[in-house]
Amino acid sequence: MRREPEAIGDDDRTISLPARGERGLMRAINRNLVLTLIKAREPVSRADVARALGLSPATVTEIVKDLVSSRLVIEGAAGPSAGGRPPILLSLRHDAGFVVGVKITERRVVAALTDLDANPRARHDESFAGRSPESVVAAVERSVRALSRAARVPAGRLVGVGVGLAGIIDGLAGVCRYSPFFKWRDVPLRDALADRLDLPIYVDNDVNTLAIAEQWFGAGRGIDHFLTVTTGRGVGLGIVLNGHLYRGANGGAGEFGHTVIDPAGPRCACGKRGCLEALVAEPALLREYHARTGRTETAAGLYERARQRERAATSVLAAAGETFGLALANLVNVLNPSRIILSGEGAAAGEPLLAPLRRALQAHAFADLARAVELVVATAGDDEWARGAASLVLGEVYRPPVYASVGHNGPALFEVAPVAAASRR
Ligand SMILES: [Zn+2]
C-alpha cells in the first residue's frame, strides 16, 4: 500500500499521541501534519487537508492561517468547485527556507544548497589537507559560508546543515564513531560544527542520507519497506522499514559491504578478508581486471570496455554481479523489502553487472521473496550525495515533532526559535 513517508495515517497518530494533554505539542504535531500533507499533495484545498487528516475544518483553517502568515504556505489558484465557492488551493513555498547538504569524501567536501523541495540552488567544492577533524570541520564551515554568500540566502532562512560521511555514525549523538577514511574514533562532529556555524547540524552515515533523500524526494516515496544499496568505492546500505530509517543500536546498521562472502577471499580495507566490498566494489573490479589483463583501468574505462563487449571486462563484471546478487538475495531473505534502489557511482556499470546480479538475486532468494522486489537503478554522483545530506535536514523539517520528543535528532521546525540549541542534546 502506498503511504507518504513518516506516516500521516491514522495508526501513527494514535500511537504518537502524548499521554498528557500538552496543548503546545499537540498544536505542533497538527501543524506538522498539515505541512507534510500539503507537501505530499500540493496543490490541495483546506477541506481535503481536513478530510485526509481527520482534523476539524476549523483547526485546519487556523493552522493554515499560521502557515501562510509565516510564509511557509501560499494560496494559489481556485480548485474545482463542488457546488459552492471554489476552494483556494494551498502549496508549499519551496523557497521559504534553505538547507545545506555536505558530503565528506576522503580529500574534499562537496556541498549543495537546496530549497525545501531538495532542489539544488548552488553547489560548492572545498578541499582539505590531512585527516584531522579540525581541517575537515573547517572545510565544511567554509563551504556553508560560501554557499550562503553565493546564493544570497537572507539571515534566518538557512534552517540547518546536513552532513553525510562514510563510517559508523551515531546520528542521535552527532558523533562519528568510526571513519574508515580518517581512522577517527568518537569524533563529536555535530557539536564541533554547531560551535562554528550556530545552526542546527545533522550528521549521519552517507548512505543513510541517500536513503532519506529517496524516501522524501525519490524512488522511495510512499514505499514502506525499501533498501538503498550503493556501490562505488565501497558498498553501502540504507534500510527503511515501516517507513522509518533503521540505524541500529549505535548507528552501525547497514554495513552490508562488510558482510563476509569468502573468509579466504581478498583482503578488505577494513582489515578482514572476503567482505562483499572486497569482491564487488570498484577497487576490487579494477584489481581483478588488472590481474587478468595486466592493464590499469579506471572504473569508467572498465564499464566502457564491457559495453564494447571486451571479454575480460565483461567477465569481471559478470562475476561481481553474480556475487552481488547472491548477497542481495540474503538481504531480501532477512528484510523482505518491496524495492531495492541500487545507486552509487558503480551503478553506471549497467547491464554487464546488472543482468547477472538480477539472475543471482532470483536464483538465491527464498521462495518468491525476490519476485516481489522491484530493482530500481539510480546513479548517484557528487550532487546526489550532497542532496542526500540536505535531505537529512529536510526529513527533520517534515518529521512530526512527537518523534523528536522520543529521542530522534531534535526539531528543525521553523516555529521553534532556539533551533541551534535544540539540535544540541
Ligand atoms: Zn570489510
Coordinates of C-alpha atoms and ligand atoms in Angstrom, one line a residue:
M1 CA 0.0 0.0 0.0
R2 CA 1.3 3.5 -0.8
R3 CA 1.8 5.8 2.1
E4 CA 3.6 9.1 2.4
P5 CA 6.8 8.9 4.4
E6 CA 6.6 9.4 8.2
A7 CA 3.1 8.5 8.4
I8 CA 0.2 10.8 8.2
G9 CA -2.0 7.8 8.5
D10 CA -4.3 7.2 11.5
D11 CA -2.2 4.5 13.0
D12 CA 0.9 6.5 13.7
R13 CA -1.1 9.5 15.0
T14 CA -3.0 7.4 17.5
I15 CA 0.2 5.7 18.7
S16 CA 2.1 9.0 18.8
L17 CA -0.3 11.0 21.0
P18 CA 1.3 12.3 24.1
A19 CA 0.0 10.8 27.3
R20 CA -0.8 14.1 29.0
G21 CA -2.6 16.9 27.2
E22 CA 0.2 19.1 26.1
R23 CA -1.5 21.7 24.0
G24 CA 1.7 23.1 22.6
L25 CA 2.9 19.8 21.5
M26 CA -0.5 18.8 20.0
R27 CA -0.6 22.0 18.1
A28 CA 3.0 21.5 16.8
I29 CA 2.0 17.9 15.7
N30 CA -1.1 19.1 13.9
R31 CA 0.8 21.9 12.3
N32 CA 3.4 19.5 11.1
L33 CA 0.8 17.0 9.8
V34 CA -0.8 19.8 7.8
L35 CA 2.5 20.9 6.4
T36 CA 3.6 17.4 5.5
L37 CA 0.2 16.7 3.8
I38 CA 0.4 19.9 1.8
K39 CA 3.9 18.9 0.7
A40 CA 2.7 15.5 -0.4
R41 CA -0.5 16.5 -2.2
E42 CA 0.0 20.1 -3.3
P43 CA -1.9 21.9 -4.6
V44 CA -4.6 20.9 -2.2
S45 CA -7.6 22.5 -0.6
R46 CA -8.2 23.1 3.1
A47 CA -11.2 20.8 3.0
D48 CA -9.1 18.0 1.5
V49 CA -6.4 18.5 4.1
A50 CA -9.0 18.3 6.9
R51 CA -10.6 15.1 5.4
A52 CA -7.2 13.4 4.9
L53 CA -6.0 14.1 8.4
G54 CA -9.3 13.7 10.3
L55 CA -8.9 17.2 11.7
S56 CA -11.8 19.6 12.1
P57 CA -12.1 22.3 9.3
A58 CA -11.7 25.0 12.0
T59 CA -8.4 23.5 13.2
V60 CA -7.1 23.3 9.7
T61 CA -8.1 26.8 8.9
E62 CA -6.4 28.1 12.0
I63 CA -3.2 26.2 11.2
V64 CA -3.2 27.2 7.6
K65 CA -3.6 30.9 8.6
D66 CA -0.5 30.5 10.7
L67 CA 1.5 28.7 7.9
V68 CA 0.5 31.4 5.4
S69 CA 1.5 34.2 7.7
S70 CA 4.8 32.6 8.4
R71 CA 5.3 32.3 4.6
L72 CA 5.7 28.6 4.5
V73 CA 2.5 28.0 2.6
I74 CA 1.0 30.0 -0.3
E75 CA -2.6 30.3 -1.5
G76 CA -2.8 29.7 -5.2
A77 CA -5.5 29.3 -7.9
A78 CA -9.0 28.2 -7.1
G79 CA -9.7 24.5 -7.4
P80 CA -12.8 22.8 -8.9
S81 CA -16.0 23.7 -7.1
A82 CA -18.2 21.0 -5.5
G83 CA -21.2 23.3 -5.8
G84 CA -20.3 26.3 -3.6
R85 CA -17.5 28.8 -3.8
P86 CA -14.4 27.1 -5.5
P87 CA -11.7 26.3 -2.9
I88 CA -8.4 28.1 -2.8
L89 CA -5.6 25.6 -3.3
L90 CA -2.6 25.5 -1.0
S91 CA 1.1 24.8 -1.9
L92 CA 4.3 24.8 0.0
R93 CA 6.6 27.8 -0.6
H94 CA 9.7 25.9 -1.6
D95 CA 12.0 28.9 -1.1
A96 CA 10.7 29.7 2.4
G97 CA 13.8 28.1 3.7
F98 CA 17.1 26.6 2.5
V99 CA 19.4 23.9 3.8
V100 CA 23.0 22.9 3.0
G101 CA 23.9 19.3 2.4
V102 CA 27.5 18.3 2.7
K103 CA 29.1 15.1 1.7
I104 CA 32.6 14.5 3.2
T105 CA 34.9 12.4 1.0
E106 CA 38.5 11.4 1.5
R107 CA 40.0 14.7 0.3
R108 CA 37.3 17.2 -0.2
V109 CA 33.8 18.2 0.8
V110 CA 31.0 18.5 -1.8
A111 CA 28.2 20.8 -0.7
A112 CA 24.9 21.9 -2.1
L113 CA 22.4 24.5 -1.0
T114 CA 18.8 23.3 -1.7
D115 CA 15.3 24.7 -1.2
L116 CA 12.6 22.9 0.9
D117 CA 11.9 20.6 -2.0
A118 CA 15.6 19.5 -2.2
N119 CA 16.2 21.3 -5.5
P120 CA 19.8 22.3 -5.6
R121 CA 20.3 26.1 -5.9
A122 CA 24.1 26.3 -5.7
R123 CA 27.0 23.9 -5.2
H124 CA 30.5 24.2 -3.8
D125 CA 33.6 22.1 -3.5
E126 CA 36.2 22.6 -0.9
S127 CA 39.4 20.5 -0.5
F128 CA 41.3 20.0 2.8
A129 CA 44.7 18.7 3.7
G130 CA 45.3 16.0 6.2
R131 CA 42.8 13.9 8.1
S132 CA 42.3 15.8 11.3
P133 CA 38.7 16.6 12.4
E134 CA 39.8 20.3 12.6
S135 CA 40.7 20.5 9.0
V136 CA 37.5 18.7 7.8
V137 CA 35.3 20.8 10.1
A138 CA 36.9 24.0 8.8
A139 CA 36.3 22.9 5.2
V140 CA 32.6 22.2 5.9
E141 CA 32.3 25.7 7.6
R142 CA 34.0 27.4 4.6
S143 CA 31.6 25.6 2.2
V144 CA 28.4 26.6 4.2
R145 CA 29.5 30.2 4.3
A146 CA 30.5 30.3 0.6
L147 CA 27.1 28.8 -0.4
S148 CA 25.1 31.2 1.8
R149 CA 27.0 34.1 0.2
A150 CA 26.7 32.9 -3.3
A151 CA 23.0 32.1 -3.1
R152 CA 22.4 35.3 -1.1
V153 CA 20.3 33.5 1.5
P154 CA 18.8 36.0 3.9
A155 CA 19.7 35.6 7.6
G156 CA 17.4 33.2 9.3
R157 CA 16.4 31.4 6.1
L158 CA 19.1 28.8 6.4
V159 CA 17.4 26.2 8.5
G160 CA 20.2 23.7 9.0
V161 CA 23.1 21.8 7.7
G162 CA 23.2 18.0 7.0
V163 CA 26.4 16.2 6.8
G164 CA 27.0 12.7 5.4
L165 CA 30.1 10.6 5.6
A166 CA 31.1 7.0 5.4
G167 CA 31.5 5.0 8.5
I168 CA 29.7 4.3 11.7
I169 CA 27.9 7.5 12.6
D170 CA 25.7 7.9 15.7
G171 CA 23.2 10.4 14.3
L172 CA 21.5 10.9 17.6
A173 CA 24.6 11.9 19.4
G174 CA 26.1 13.6 16.3
V175 CA 29.3 11.6 16.7
C176 CA 31.4 9.8 14.2
R177 CA 32.1 6.5 16.0
Y178 CA 34.4 5.3 13.3
S179 CA 35.6 6.7 10.0
P180 CA 37.4 4.2 7.7
F181 CA 39.0 7.1 5.7
F182 CA 40.2 9.2 8.5
K183 CA 40.6 6.5 11.1
W184 CA 38.6 8.7 13.5
R185 CA 37.0 7.2 16.6
D186 CA 34.3 9.1 18.6
V187 CA 34.7 12.5 16.9
P188 CA 31.8 14.9 18.0
L189 CA 31.3 16.2 14.6
R190 CA 27.9 17.9 15.2
D191 CA 29.0 19.9 18.2
A192 CA 32.2 21.0 16.5
L193 CA 30.2 22.3 13.6
A194 CA 27.4 23.8 15.7
D195 CA 30.1 25.8 17.6
R196 CA 31.3 27.3 14.4
L197 CA 28.1 27.8 12.4
D198 CA 25.4 28.4 15.1
L199 CA 22.9 26.4 13.1
P200 CA 21.1 23.0 13.6
I201 CA 23.5 20.4 12.4
Y202 CA 22.6 16.8 11.5
V203 CA 25.1 14.1 10.9
D204 CA 24.6 10.6 9.5
N205 CA 26.2 7.9 7.5
D206 CA 26.3 9.0 3.9
V207 CA 24.2 6.1 2.6
N208 CA 21.6 6.8 5.2
T209 CA 21.3 10.3 3.9
L210 CA 20.8 9.0 0.4
A211 CA 18.1 6.7 1.7
I212 CA 16.3 9.6 3.3
A213 CA 16.6 11.6 0.0
E214 CA 14.9 8.6 -1.8
Q215 CA 12.3 8.4 0.9
W216 CA 11.2 12.0 0.7
F217 CA 12.0 13.1 -2.8
G218 CA 13.0 10.0 -4.9
A219 CA 12.2 6.4 -5.7
G220 CA 11.4 5.6 -2.1
R221 CA 8.4 8.0 -1.9
G222 CA 5.4 6.2 -0.5
I223 CA 7.3 2.9 -0.1
D224 CA 7.2 1.5 3.4
H225 CA 10.0 -1.1 3.1
F226 CA 12.9 -0.3 0.8
L227 CA 16.7 -0.6 0.7
T228 CA 19.1 1.8 -0.9
V229 CA 22.2 -0.1 -1.9
T230 CA 25.2 1.8 -3.2
T231 CA 28.3 0.6 -4.9
G232 CA 31.3 2.6 -5.9
R233 CA 34.5 2.9 -3.9
G234 CA 32.7 0.7 -1.3
V235 CA 29.3 -0.9 -0.8
G236 CA 26.7 0.7 1.4
L237 CA 23.2 0.1 2.6
G238 CA 20.4 2.3 3.9
I239 CA 17.4 0.5 5.4
V240 CA 13.9 1.9 5.5
L241 CA 11.4 -0.3 7.3
N242 CA 7.9 0.6 8.3
G243 CA 8.5 4.0 6.8
H244 CA 11.5 4.7 9.1
L245 CA 15.2 4.7 8.5
Y246 CA 16.7 1.9 10.6
R247 CA 20.0 2.9 12.1
G248 CA 20.6 0.1 14.6
A249 CA 21.7 0.3 18.2
N250 CA 24.6 2.7 17.7
G251 CA 24.4 3.8 14.1
G252 CA 26.1 0.7 12.6
A253 CA 23.2 -0.8 10.7
G254 CA 23.8 -1.2 7.0
E255 CA 27.4 -2.3 7.0
F256 CA 26.3 -4.7 4.2
G257 CA 29.6 -4.1 2.4
H258 CA 31.5 -5.9 5.2
T259 CA 29.3 -9.0 5.3
V260 CA 31.8 -11.8 4.7
I261 CA 31.2 -13.8 1.5
D262 CA 34.5 -15.7 1.4
P263 CA 36.7 -15.8 4.5
A264 CA 39.6 -16.9 2.3
G265 CA 39.0 -14.1 -0.2
P266 CA 41.0 -10.9 -0.8
R267 CA 41.8 -8.5 2.0
C268 CA 39.3 -5.8 2.6
A269 CA 40.0 -2.2 3.5
C270 CA 38.5 -3.0 6.9
G271 CA 41.3 -5.5 7.6
K272 CA 39.2 -8.6 7.3
R273 CA 39.0 -11.0 4.3
G274 CA 36.4 -11.6 1.6
C275 CA 33.9 -8.9 2.5
L276 CA 31.4 -8.2 -0.2
E277 CA 33.1 -4.8 -0.8
A278 CA 36.4 -6.5 -1.3
L279 CA 34.8 -8.6 -4.1
V280 CA 32.4 -6.2 -5.9
A281 CA 33.3 -2.6 -5.3
E282 CA 35.2 -0.6 -7.9
P283 CA 38.7 -1.1 -6.4
A284 CA 38.1 -4.9 -6.5
L285 CA 36.9 -4.8 -10.1
L286 CA 39.9 -2.8 -11.2
R287 CA 42.3 -5.1 -9.3
E288 CA 40.7 -8.2 -10.9
Y289 CA 40.8 -6.6 -14.3
H290 CA 44.5 -5.8 -13.9
A291 CA 45.2 -9.4 -12.7
R292 CA 43.6 -10.8 -15.8
T293 CA 44.9 -8.4 -18.4
G294 CA 47.9 -6.6 -16.9
R295 CA 46.1 -3.3 -17.8
T296 CA 45.4 -0.5 -15.4
E297 CA 42.0 0.9 -16.0
T298 CA 39.6 3.5 -14.5
A299 CA 36.1 2.4 -13.4
A300 CA 34.6 4.4 -16.2
G301 CA 37.1 2.8 -18.7
L302 CA 36.2 -0.7 -17.4
Y303 CA 32.5 -0.1 -17.9
E304 CA 33.1 1.2 -21.4
R305 CA 35.1 -1.8 -22.3
A306 CA 32.4 -4.1 -21.0
R307 CA 29.8 -2.1 -23.1
Q308 CA 32.1 -2.8 -26.1
R309 CA 31.9 -6.5 -25.1
E310 CA 35.5 -6.9 -24.3
R311 CA 35.8 -10.3 -22.8
A312 CA 37.9 -9.7 -19.8
A313 CA 35.9 -6.6 -18.7
T314 CA 32.6 -8.5 -19.3
S315 CA 33.6 -11.5 -17.2
V316 CA 35.0 -9.3 -14.4
L317 CA 31.6 -7.5 -14.1
A318 CA 29.6 -10.7 -14.6
A319 CA 31.4 -12.4 -11.7
A320 CA 30.9 -9.4 -9.5
G321 CA 27.2 -9.1 -10.5
E322 CA 26.7 -12.7 -9.5
T323 CA 28.3 -12.3 -6.1
F324 CA 26.4 -9.0 -5.6
G325 CA 23.1 -10.7 -6.5
L326 CA 23.7 -13.5 -4.1
A327 CA 24.5 -11.1 -1.3
L328 CA 21.3 -9.1 -2.1
A329 CA 19.3 -12.4 -2.0
N330 CA 20.4 -12.9 1.6
L331 CA 19.4 -9.4 2.4
V332 CA 16.0 -9.9 0.8
N333 CA 15.5 -13.1 2.9
V334 CA 16.2 -11.2 6.1
L335 CA 14.3 -7.9 5.4
N336 CA 11.7 -8.7 2.7
P337 CA 11.8 -5.2 1.0
S338 CA 9.4 -4.3 -1.8
R339 CA 12.0 -2.2 -3.6
I340 CA 15.8 -2.1 -3.8
I341 CA 17.3 1.2 -5.1
L342 CA 20.7 0.4 -6.5
S343 CA 22.9 3.6 -6.8
G344 CA 26.3 4.9 -6.3
E345 CA 29.0 5.5 -8.9
G346 CA 29.3 1.8 -9.6
A347 CA 25.7 1.5 -10.8
A348 CA 27.0 3.1 -14.0
A349 CA 28.4 -0.3 -14.9
G350 CA 25.0 -1.0 -16.4
E351 CA 23.8 -4.4 -17.8
P352 CA 27.1 -6.2 -17.8
L353 CA 26.9 -6.1 -14.0
L354 CA 23.1 -5.9 -13.5
A355 CA 21.9 -8.8 -15.7
P356 CA 24.0 -11.4 -13.7
L357 CA 23.0 -9.6 -10.5
R358 CA 19.3 -9.9 -11.2
R359 CA 19.7 -13.6 -12.1
A360 CA 21.6 -14.4 -8.9
L361 CA 19.1 -12.4 -6.8
Q362 CA 16.2 -14.5 -8.2
A363 CA 18.2 -17.8 -8.0
H364 CA 19.3 -17.5 -4.4
A365 CA 16.4 -15.8 -2.6
F366 CA 13.9 -17.8 -0.6
A367 CA 10.7 -18.9 -2.3
D368 CA 9.0 -15.9 -4.0
L369 CA 10.6 -13.2 -2.0
A370 CA 12.8 -11.9 -4.8
R371 CA 9.9 -11.8 -7.3
A372 CA 8.2 -9.3 -5.0
V373 CA 11.2 -7.0 -5.1
E374 CA 11.4 -4.2 -7.7
L375 CA 15.1 -3.4 -8.5
V376 CA 15.4 0.3 -9.4
V377 CA 18.7 1.7 -10.7
A378 CA 19.6 5.3 -9.9
T379 CA 23.1 6.6 -10.4
A380 CA 24.5 8.8 -7.6
G381 CA 27.2 11.3 -8.2
D382 CA 28.5 14.1 -6.0
D383 CA 25.4 16.2 -6.4
E384 CA 23.0 13.4 -5.4
W385 CA 25.2 12.7 -2.3
A386 CA 25.1 16.4 -1.3
R387 CA 21.3 16.5 -1.9
G388 CA 21.0 13.4 0.3
A389 CA 22.8 15.2 3.1
A390 CA 20.5 18.1 2.6
S391 CA 17.5 15.7 2.9
L392 CA 18.8 14.8 6.4
V393 CA 17.7 18.3 7.5
L394 CA 14.6 18.3 5.3
G395 CA 13.4 15.0 6.8
E396 CA 13.6 16.6 10.2
V397 CA 11.6 19.7 8.9
Y398 CA 8.7 17.5 7.8
R399 CA 9.0 14.9 10.6
P400 CA 6.2 15.1 13.2
P401 CA 7.7 16.8 16.3
V402 CA 6.5 14.0 18.5
Y403 CA 9.3 11.8 17.2
A404 CA 11.8 14.4 18.4
S405 CA 10.4 14.1 21.9
V406 CA 11.0 10.3 21.9
G407 CA 14.7 10.5 21.1
H408 CA 15.1 11.5 17.5
N409 CA 17.5 14.2 16.4
G410 CA 15.6 17.2 17.5
P411 CA 13.3 19.6 15.8
A412 CA 14.2 21.8 12.9
L413 CA 10.7 23.4 12.7
F414 CA 10.6 27.0 11.8
E415 CA 8.4 28.0 14.7
V416 CA 11.0 26.7 17.2
A417 CA 13.1 29.7 17.9
P418 CA 16.2 28.4 19.6
V419 CA 16.8 25.7 16.9
A420 CA 20.6 25.8 17.3
A421 CA 20.3 25.0 20.9
A422 CA 17.6 22.3 20.3
S423 CA 19.9 20.4 18.0
R424 CA 22.5 20.0 20.7
R425 CA 21.5 17.4 23.1
Ligands
ZN1 ZN 35.4 -5.3 5.1

